[in-house]
Coordinates of C-alpha atoms in Angstrom, one line a residue:
X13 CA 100.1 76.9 98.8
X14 CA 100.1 80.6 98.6
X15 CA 101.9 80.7 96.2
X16 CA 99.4 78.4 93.8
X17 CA 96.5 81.0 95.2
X18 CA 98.0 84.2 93.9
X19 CA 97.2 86.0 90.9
X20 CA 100.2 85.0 88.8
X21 CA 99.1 81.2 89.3
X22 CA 97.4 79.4 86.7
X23 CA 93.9 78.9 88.6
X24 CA 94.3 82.3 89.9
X25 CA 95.1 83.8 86.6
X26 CA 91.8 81.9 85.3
X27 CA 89.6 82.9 88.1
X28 CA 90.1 86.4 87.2
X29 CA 89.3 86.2 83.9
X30 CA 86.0 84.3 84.9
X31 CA 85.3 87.7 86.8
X32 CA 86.3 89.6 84.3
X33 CA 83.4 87.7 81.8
X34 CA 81.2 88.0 84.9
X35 CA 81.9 92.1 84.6
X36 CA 81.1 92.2 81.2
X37 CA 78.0 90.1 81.8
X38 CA 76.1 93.2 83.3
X39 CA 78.1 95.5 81.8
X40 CA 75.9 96.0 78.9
X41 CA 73.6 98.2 81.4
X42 CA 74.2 101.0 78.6
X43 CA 71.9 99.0 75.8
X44 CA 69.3 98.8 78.4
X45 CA 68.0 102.3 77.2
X46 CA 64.7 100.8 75.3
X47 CA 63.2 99.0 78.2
X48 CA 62.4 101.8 80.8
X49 CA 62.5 104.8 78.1
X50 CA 59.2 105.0 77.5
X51 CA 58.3 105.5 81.2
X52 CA 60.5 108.2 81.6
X53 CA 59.1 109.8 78.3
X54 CA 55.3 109.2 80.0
X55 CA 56.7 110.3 83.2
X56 CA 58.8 113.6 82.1
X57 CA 55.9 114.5 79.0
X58 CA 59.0 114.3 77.0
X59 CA 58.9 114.7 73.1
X60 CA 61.0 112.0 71.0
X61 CA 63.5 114.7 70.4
X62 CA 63.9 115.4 73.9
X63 CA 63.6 111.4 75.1
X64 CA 66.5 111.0 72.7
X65 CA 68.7 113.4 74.1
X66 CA 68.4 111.8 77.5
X67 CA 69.8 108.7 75.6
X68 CA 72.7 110.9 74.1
X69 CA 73.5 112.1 77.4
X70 CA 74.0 108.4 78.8
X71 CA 76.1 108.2 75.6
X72 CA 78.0 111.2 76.9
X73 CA 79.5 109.7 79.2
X74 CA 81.3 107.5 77.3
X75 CA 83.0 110.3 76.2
X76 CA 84.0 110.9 79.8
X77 CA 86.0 107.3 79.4
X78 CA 89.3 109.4 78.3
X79 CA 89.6 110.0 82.0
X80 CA 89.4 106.0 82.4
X81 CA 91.9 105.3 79.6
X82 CA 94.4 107.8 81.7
X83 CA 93.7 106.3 85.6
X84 CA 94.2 102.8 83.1
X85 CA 98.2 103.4 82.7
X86 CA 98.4 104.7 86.9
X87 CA 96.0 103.1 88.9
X88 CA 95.7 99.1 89.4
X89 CA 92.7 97.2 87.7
X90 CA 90.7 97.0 91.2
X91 CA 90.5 100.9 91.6
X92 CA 89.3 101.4 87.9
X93 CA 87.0 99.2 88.8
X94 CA 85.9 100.6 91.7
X95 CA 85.3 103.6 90.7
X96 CA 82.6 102.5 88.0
X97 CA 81.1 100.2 90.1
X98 CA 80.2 103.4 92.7
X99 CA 79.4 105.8 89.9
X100 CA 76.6 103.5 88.0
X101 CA 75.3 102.6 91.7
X102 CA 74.8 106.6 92.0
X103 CA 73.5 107.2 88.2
X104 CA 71.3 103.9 87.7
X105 CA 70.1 104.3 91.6
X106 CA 68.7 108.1 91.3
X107 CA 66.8 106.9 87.9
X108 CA 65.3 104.2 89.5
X109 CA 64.0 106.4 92.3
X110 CA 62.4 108.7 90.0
X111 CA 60.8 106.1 88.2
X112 CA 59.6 104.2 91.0
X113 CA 57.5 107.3 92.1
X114 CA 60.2 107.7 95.4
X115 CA 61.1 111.0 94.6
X116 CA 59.6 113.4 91.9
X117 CA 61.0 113.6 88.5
X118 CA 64.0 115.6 88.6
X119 CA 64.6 118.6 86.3
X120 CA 65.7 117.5 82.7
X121 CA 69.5 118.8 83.1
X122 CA 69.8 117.1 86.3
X123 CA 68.3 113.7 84.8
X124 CA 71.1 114.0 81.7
X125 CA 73.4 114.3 84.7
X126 CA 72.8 110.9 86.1
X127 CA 72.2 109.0 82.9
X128 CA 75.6 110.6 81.4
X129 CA 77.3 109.1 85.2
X130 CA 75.5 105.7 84.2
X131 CA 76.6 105.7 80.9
X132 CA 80.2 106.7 81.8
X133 CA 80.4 104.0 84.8
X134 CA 80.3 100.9 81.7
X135 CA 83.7 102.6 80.4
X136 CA 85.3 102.2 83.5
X137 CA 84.6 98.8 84.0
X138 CA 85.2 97.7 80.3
X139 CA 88.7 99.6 80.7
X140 CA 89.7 97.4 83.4
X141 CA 88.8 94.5 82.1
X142 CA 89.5 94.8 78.1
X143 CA 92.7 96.5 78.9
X144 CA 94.0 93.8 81.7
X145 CA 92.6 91.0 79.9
X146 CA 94.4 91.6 76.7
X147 CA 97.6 92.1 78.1
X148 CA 97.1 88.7 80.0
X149 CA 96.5 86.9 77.2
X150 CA 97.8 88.7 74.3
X151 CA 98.6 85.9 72.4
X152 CA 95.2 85.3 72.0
X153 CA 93.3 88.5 71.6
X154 CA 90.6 87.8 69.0
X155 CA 89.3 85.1 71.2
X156 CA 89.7 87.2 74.4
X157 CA 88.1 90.5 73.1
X158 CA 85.3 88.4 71.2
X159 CA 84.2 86.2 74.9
X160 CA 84.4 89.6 76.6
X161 CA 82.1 91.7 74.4
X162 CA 80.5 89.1 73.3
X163 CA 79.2 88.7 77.3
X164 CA 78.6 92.6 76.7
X165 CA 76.4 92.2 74.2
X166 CA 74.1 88.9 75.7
X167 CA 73.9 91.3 79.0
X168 CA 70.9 93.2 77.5
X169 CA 69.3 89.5 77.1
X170 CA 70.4 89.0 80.3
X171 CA 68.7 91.7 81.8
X172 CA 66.2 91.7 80.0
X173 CA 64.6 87.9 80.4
X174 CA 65.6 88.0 84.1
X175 CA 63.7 91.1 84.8
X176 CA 60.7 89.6 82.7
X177 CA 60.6 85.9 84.4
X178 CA 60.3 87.8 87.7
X179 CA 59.4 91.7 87.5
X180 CA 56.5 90.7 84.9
X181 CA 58.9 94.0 82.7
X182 CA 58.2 96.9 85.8
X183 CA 60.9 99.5 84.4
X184 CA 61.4 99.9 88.3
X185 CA 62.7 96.9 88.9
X186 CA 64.6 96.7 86.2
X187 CA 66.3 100.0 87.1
X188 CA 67.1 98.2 90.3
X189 CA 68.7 95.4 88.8
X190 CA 70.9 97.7 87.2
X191 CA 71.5 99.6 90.5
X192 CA 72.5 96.8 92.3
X193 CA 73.9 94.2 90.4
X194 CA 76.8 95.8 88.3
X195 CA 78.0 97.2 91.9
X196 CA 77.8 93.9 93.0
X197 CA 79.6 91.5 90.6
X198 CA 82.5 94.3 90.3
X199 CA 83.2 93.9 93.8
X200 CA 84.3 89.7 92.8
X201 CA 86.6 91.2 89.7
X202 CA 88.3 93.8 92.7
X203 CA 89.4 90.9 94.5
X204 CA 90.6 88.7 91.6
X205 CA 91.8 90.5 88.6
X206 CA 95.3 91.6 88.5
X207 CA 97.9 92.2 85.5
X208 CA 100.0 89.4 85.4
X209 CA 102.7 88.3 82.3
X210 CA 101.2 86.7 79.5
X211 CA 102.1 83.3 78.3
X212 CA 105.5 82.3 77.7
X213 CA 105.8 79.0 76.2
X214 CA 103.6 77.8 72.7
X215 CA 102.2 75.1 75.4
X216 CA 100.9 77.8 77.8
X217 CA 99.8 79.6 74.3
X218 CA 98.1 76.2 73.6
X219 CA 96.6 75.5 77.1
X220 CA 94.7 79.2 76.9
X221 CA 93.4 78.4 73.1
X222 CA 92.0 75.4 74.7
X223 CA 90.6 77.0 77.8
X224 CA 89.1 80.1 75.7
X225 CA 87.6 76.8 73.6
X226 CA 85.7 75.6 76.8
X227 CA 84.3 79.5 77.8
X228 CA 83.3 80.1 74.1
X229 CA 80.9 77.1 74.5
X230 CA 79.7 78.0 77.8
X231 CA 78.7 81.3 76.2
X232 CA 77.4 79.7 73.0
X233 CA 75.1 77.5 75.2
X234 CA 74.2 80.5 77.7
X235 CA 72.9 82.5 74.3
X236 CA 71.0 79.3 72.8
X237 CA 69.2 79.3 76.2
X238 CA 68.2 82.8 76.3
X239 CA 66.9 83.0 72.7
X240 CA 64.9 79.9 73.7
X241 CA 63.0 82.0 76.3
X242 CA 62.5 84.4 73.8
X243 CA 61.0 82.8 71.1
X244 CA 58.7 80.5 73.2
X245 CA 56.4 83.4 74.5
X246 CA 54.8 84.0 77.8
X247 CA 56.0 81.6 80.6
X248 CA 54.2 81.1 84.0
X249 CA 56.1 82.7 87.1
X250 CA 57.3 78.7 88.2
X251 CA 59.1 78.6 84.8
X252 CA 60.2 81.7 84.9
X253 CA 61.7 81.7 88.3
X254 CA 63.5 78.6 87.6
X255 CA 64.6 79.5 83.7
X256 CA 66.5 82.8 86.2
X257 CA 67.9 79.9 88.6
X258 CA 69.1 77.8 85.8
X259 CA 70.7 81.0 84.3
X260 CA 73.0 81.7 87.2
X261 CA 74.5 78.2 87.4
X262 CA 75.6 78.4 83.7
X263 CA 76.5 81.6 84.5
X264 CA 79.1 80.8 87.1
X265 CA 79.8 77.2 84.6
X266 CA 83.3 78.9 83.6
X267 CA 84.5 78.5 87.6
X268 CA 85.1 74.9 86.3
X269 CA 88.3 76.1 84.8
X270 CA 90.1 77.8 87.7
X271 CA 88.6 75.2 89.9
X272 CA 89.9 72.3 87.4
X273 CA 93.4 73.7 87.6
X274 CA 93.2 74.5 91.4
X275 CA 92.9 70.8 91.7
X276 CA 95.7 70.0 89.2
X277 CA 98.2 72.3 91.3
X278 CA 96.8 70.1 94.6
X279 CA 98.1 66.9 93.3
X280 CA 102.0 68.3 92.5
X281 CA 103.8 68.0 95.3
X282 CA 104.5 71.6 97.4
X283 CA 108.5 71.3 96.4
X284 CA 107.6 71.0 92.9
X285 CA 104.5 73.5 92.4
X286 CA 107.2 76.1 93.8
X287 CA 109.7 75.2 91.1
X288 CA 107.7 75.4 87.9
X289 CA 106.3 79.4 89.3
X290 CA 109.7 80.4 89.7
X291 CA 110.7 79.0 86.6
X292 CA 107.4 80.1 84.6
X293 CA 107.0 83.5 86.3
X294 CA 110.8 84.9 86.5
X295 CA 111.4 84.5 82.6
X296 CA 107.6 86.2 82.2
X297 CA 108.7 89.4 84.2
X298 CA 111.8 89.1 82.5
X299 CA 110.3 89.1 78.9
X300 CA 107.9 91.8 79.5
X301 CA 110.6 94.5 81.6
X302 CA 112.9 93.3 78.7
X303 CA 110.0 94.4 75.6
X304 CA 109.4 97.8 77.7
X305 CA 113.0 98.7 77.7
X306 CA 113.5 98.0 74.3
X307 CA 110.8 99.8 73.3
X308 CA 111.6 103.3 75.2
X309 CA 115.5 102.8 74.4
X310 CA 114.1 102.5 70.5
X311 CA 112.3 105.4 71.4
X312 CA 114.5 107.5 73.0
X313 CA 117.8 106.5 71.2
X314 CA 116.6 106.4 67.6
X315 CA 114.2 109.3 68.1
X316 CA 112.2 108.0 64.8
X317 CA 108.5 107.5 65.0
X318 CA 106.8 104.3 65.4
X319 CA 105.6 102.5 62.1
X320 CA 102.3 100.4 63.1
X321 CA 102.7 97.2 64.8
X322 CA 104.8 99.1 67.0
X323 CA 104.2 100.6 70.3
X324 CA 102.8 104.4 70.0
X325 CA 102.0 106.9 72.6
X326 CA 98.4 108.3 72.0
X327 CA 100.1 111.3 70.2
X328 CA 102.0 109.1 68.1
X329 CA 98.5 107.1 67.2
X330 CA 96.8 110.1 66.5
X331 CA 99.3 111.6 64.2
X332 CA 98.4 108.6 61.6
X333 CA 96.0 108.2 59.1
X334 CA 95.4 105.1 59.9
X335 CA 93.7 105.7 63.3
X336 CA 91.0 108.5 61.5
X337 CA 90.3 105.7 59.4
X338 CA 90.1 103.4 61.6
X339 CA 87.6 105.8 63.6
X340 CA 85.6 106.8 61.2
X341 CA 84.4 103.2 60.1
X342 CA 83.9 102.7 63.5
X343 CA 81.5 105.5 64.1
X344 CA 79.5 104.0 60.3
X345 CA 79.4 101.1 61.9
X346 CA 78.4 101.9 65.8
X347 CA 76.8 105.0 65.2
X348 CA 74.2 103.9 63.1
X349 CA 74.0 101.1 65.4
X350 CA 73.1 102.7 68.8
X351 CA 70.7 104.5 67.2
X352 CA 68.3 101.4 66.6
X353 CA 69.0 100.6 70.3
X354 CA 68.4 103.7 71.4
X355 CA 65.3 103.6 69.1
X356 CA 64.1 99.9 69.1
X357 CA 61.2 100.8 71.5
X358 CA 59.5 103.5 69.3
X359 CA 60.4 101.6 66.1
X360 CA 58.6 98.4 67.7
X361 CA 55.5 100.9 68.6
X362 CA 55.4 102.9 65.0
X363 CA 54.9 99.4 63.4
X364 CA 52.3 98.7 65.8
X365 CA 54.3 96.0 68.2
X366 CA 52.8 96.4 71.8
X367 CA 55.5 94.6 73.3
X368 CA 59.3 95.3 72.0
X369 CA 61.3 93.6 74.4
X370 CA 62.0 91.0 72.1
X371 CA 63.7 93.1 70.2
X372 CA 65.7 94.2 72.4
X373 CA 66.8 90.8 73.6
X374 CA 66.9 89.3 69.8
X375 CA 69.6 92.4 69.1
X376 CA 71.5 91.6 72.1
X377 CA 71.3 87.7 71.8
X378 CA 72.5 88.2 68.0
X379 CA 74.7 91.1 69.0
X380 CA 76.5 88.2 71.0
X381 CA 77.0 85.5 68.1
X382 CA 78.9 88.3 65.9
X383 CA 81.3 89.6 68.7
X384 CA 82.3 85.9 70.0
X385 CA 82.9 84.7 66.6
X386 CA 84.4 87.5 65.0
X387 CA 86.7 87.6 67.3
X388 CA 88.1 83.5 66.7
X389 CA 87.2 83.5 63.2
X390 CA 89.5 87.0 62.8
X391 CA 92.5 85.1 64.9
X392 CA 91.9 82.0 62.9
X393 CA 92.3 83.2 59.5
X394 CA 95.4 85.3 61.1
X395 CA 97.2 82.3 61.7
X396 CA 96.2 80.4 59.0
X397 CA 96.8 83.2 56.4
X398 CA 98.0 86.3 57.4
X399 CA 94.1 88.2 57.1
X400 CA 93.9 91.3 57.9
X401 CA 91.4 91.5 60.9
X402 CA 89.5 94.8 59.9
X403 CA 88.0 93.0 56.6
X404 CA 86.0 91.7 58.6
X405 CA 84.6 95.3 59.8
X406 CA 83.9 95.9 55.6
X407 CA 81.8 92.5 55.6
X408 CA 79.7 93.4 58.5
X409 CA 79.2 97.0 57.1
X410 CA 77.8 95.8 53.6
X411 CA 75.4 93.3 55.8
X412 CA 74.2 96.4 58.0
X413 CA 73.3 98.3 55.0
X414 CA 71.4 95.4 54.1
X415 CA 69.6 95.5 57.3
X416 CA 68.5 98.6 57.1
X417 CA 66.9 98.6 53.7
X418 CA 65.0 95.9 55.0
X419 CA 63.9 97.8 57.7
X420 CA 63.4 100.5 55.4
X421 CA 60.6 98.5 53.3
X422 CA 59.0 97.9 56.5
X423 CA 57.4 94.3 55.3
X424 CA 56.1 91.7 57.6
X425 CA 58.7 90.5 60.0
X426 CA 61.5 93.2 58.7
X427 CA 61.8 94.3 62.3
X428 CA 63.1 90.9 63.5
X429 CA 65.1 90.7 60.4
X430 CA 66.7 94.0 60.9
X431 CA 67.3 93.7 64.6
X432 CA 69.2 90.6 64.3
X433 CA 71.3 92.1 61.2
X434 CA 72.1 95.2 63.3
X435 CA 72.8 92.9 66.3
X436 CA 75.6 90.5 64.4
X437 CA 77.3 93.5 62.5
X438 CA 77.4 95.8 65.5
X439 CA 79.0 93.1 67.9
X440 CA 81.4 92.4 64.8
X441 CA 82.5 95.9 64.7
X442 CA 83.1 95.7 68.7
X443 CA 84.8 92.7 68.8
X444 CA 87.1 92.9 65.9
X445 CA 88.3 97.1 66.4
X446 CA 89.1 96.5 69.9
X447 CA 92.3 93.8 69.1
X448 CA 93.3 95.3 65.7
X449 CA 93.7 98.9 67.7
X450 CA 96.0 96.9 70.2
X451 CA 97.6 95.3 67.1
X452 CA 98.1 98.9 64.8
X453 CA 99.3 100.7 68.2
X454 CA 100.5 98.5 70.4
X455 CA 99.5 98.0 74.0
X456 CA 101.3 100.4 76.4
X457 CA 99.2 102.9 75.8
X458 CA 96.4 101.1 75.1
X459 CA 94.0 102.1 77.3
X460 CA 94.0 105.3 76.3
X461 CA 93.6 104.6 73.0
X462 CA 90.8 102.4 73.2
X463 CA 88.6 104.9 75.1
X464 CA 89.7 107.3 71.9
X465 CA 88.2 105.0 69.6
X466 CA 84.8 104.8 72.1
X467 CA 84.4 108.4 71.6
X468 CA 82.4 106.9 68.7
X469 CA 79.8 106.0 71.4
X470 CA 78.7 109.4 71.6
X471 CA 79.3 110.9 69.0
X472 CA 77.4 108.3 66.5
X473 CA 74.5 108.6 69.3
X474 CA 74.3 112.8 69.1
X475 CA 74.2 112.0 65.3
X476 CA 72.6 109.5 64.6
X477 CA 70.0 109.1 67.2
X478 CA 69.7 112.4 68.6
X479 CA 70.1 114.5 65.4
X480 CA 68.8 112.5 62.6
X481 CA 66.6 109.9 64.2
X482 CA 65.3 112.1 66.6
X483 CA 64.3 115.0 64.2
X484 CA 63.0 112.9 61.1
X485 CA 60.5 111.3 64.2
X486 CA 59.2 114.5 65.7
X487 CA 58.7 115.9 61.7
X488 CA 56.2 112.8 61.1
X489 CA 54.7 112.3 64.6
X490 CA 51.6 114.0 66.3
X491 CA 51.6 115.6 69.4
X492 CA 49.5 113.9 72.5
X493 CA 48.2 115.0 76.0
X494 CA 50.6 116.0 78.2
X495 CA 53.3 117.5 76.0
X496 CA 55.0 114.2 74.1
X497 CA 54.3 113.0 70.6
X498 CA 53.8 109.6 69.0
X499 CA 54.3 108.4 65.5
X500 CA 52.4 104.9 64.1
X501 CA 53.5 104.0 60.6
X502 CA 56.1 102.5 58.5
X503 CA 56.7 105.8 57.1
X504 CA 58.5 107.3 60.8
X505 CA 61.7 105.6 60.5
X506 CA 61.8 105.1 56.7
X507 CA 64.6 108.1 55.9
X508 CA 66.1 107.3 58.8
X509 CA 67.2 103.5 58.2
X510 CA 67.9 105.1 54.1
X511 CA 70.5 107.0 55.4
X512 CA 72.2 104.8 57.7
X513 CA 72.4 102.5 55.1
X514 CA 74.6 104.6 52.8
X515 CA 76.7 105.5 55.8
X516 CA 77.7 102.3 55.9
X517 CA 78.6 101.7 52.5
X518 CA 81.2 104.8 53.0
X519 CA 82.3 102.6 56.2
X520 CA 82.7 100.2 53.7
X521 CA 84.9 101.8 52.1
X522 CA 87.0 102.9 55.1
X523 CA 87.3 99.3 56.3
X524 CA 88.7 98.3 53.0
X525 CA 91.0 100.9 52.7
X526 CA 92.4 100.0 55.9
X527 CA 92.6 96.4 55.5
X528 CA 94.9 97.4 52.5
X529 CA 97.2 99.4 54.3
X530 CA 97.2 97.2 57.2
X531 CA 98.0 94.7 55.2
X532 CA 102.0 94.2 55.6
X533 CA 101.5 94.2 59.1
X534 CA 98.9 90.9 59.7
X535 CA 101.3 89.4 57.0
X536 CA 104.2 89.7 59.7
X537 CA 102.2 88.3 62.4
X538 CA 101.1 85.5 60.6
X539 CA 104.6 84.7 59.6
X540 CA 105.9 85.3 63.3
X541 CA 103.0 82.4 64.2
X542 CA 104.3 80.3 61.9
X543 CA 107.8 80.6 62.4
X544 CA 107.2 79.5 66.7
X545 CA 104.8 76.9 65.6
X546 CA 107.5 75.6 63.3
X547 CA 110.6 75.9 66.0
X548 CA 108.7 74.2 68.6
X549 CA 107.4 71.3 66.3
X550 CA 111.6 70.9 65.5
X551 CA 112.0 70.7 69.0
X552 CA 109.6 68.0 69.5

């Protein structure tokens, strides 16, 4: 029975990835910025300028994730994700002090300090879990990094709702939640998630499609019921206490899987549960020692480089064209992004909205919908035609330019338009750059890679929001008591969303240029699909 409970089992390989979703569920603490900004701002006498550059610092950190991508390829899952779970406890916990009034506001280098450890905690954690989870299932990756980010994305809703059903929006206690929370659920993943082989067999292949299926509509029905909160207005503390209670059970609704095939394993008899590991498990460790030696006896024996679609160390990756353009479109697309997150709050106020949390939640609710089905859609057209995944990047870039010029014209109602453009299109760009990197560069290195690409993070945050949106604000705003400044108009953000928008017309570009060259490669993928599905269908 030990043996069922492990890791490498099916209900224990399942139950790990159900605390992996649970991970990325609150690990979205890094689009939070909106909600408790403008108390700091009041609280610090900050100018927009400055307010920004305290979001760029918790964007910093992300740069900081290189260090995760390294401990990624050394260190097991659990300790990566221990380590971000007790560095956002420390960063989230000392804001949350300051704004609660239990210790003074702390000098303005020493608050960048703890929102660049906040902001650096998320890349551990998404580390952990992207990299483990795609080398679990990699088979499937589109689904898997779509359901992961996509829970990334809804855990700004998340937050959000839950903190205004029962905090009535006090940024304290929302800086709390995000104190204590995040440390909390990581400490599940620690004891569950492992690396384990991936599937083996097209009916394990099969088996995971249909289980990823069941935890797509979970999530699709989770993000249906948190837009409903939204869009129904003010709720009476009752309703709000039980919406939160309601929220956790469909939150914990993907425990149905591991539970399902806990039971399953129950009914076989011990004798025969035993067989079908060692025969399942033996030829998985097998495969995968058998890929890694090929790989560095290719490597070491031919002494060629790597085309794409091959396995590449980071220096390899970085010696390609490919990769620059892959990062560039990436920082069009998530650059421009994060800086209507980062923003949302003053935009809301400059066009006169009292209350902006619902754009928060609408960006992170819609955010949601374009990571999970970017992610299948991508993988379906894959199979079914050999599609190269980043086209999808060039649709979503000529939609977010689209978004922007209506938030540009600033008409009734273009706010809620343009938050839930920027929300699809930015989880589109998340969901689909995180498998086709895997797919380019392969995945022993991955890690590291990945957190290469996230450089974006900050990057298109110093840019974008720190540089551009944070200057063009402070050139049209007035100053108030008390040393900060305030803008009210249509005209504060107008240049700003102008220019975003031609940025990602040139990511446009990027994204098509790379889906040309990348071409060849999805081609061969699609025909190694259809080649197993057609082997195993003559076995039948």
């Amino acid at each position: 029975m030990g043996v069922k409970l492990s890791p490498a089992s099916p209900a224990g390989k399942w139950l790990g990835f159900v605390t992996a979703v649970w991970v990325q569920a609150i690990s979205g603490n890094n689009y939070t910025f909106s909600n408790y900004s403008d108390a700091l701002k009041t609280l610090m006498g900050l100018t927009q300028l400055q307010l920004n550059s305290l979001s760029v610092a918790k964007d910093v950190g992300k740069a900081f994730g290189i260090f995760a991508g390294l401990a990624s390829d050394r260190l097991p899952t659990p300790v990566i994700l221990l380590i971000g779970s007790v560095e956002g406890f420390i960063g989230y916990g000392v804001q949350w002090l300051v704004v609660s009034g239990r210790i003074q506001p702390l000098p303005y280098w020493a608050m960048c300090i703890f929102l660049c450890m906040g902001g650096n905690s998320t890349t551990w954690m998404n580390t952990a879990i992207l990299v483990t989870c795609i080398r679990n299932f990699r088979r499937n990756r589109g689904p898997v990094s779509g359901i992961l980010k996509g829970y990334v994305g809804l855990s700004t809703a998340i937050f959000t709702d839950v903190c205004s059903a029962l905090f009535a929006d006090d940024p304290a206690k929302f800086l709390m939640m995000l104190t204590v929370v995040p440390f909390v659920v990581c400490l599940a993943a620690i004891l569950f998630l492992r690396e384990i082989p991936p599937s083996h067999t097209a009916a394990e292949e099969n088996e995971e499609t249909k289980f990823f299926g069941v935890i797509n509509v979970l999530a699709v029905i989770i993000a249906l019921y948190l837009l409903a909160f939204d869009v129904t207005g003010s709720h009476g503390r009752l309703f709000s206490q039980i919406f939160a209670a309601i929220l956790l059970i469909l939150l914990a609704s993907p425990l149905s899987i591991p539970i399902y095939l806990g039971v399953k394993n129950l009914i076989r008899s011990g004798a025969e549960s035993f067989d079908v590991e060692e025969s399942v498990t033996k030829p998985l460790l097998a495969e995968t020692a058998e890929v890694e030696k090929k790989v560095e006896t290719t490597s070491d024996a031919e002494k060629r480089r790597p085309v794409l679609g091959e396995e590449h160390t980071i220096f390899e990756a970085l010696q390609t064209v490919d990769f620059w353009i892959l990062f560039g479109s990436f920082l069009c697309g998530v650059g421009t992004g994060l800086a209507v997150q980062n923003n949302m709050g003053q935009m809301g106020l400059a066009l006169g909205y009292a209350d902006v949390s619902m754009f928060v939640s609408l960006t992170s609710i819609w955010g949601f919908f374009g990571r999970i089905s970017s992610g299948w859609i991508s993988e379906y057209f894959i199979k079914r035609a050999g599609a190269p995944r980043p086209i999808w990047n060039a649709a979503s870039q000529i939609l977010m330019a689209l978004g922007y010029v209506v938030m540009a014209m600033a008409m009734p109602g273009s706010l809620y338009v343009g938050s839930i453009v920027v929300g699809i299109c930015y989880g589109v760009r998340l969901a689909v750059t995180v498998p086709t990197a895997s797919e380019l560069f392969g995945l022993k290195y991955y890690g590291l890679i990945y957190n290469i690409l996230i450089l974006n993070l900050p990057l298109g945050s110093f840019l974008f929001s720190g540089l551009l949106a944070g200057f063009l604000y402070d050139a049209q705003a007035t100053s108030t008591p008390g040393g900060g400044n305030t803008c009210i108009g249509a005209h504060c953000y107008r240049l700003v969303f102008i220019i975003m928008a031609i940025v990602c017309v040139i990511g446009f570009g990027l994204d098509v240029l790379i889906s040309i060259r990348t071409k060849s490669i999805y081609a061969k993928i699609y025909a190694s699909k259809k080649a197993k599905k057609s082997s195993v269908s003559f076995v039948q």
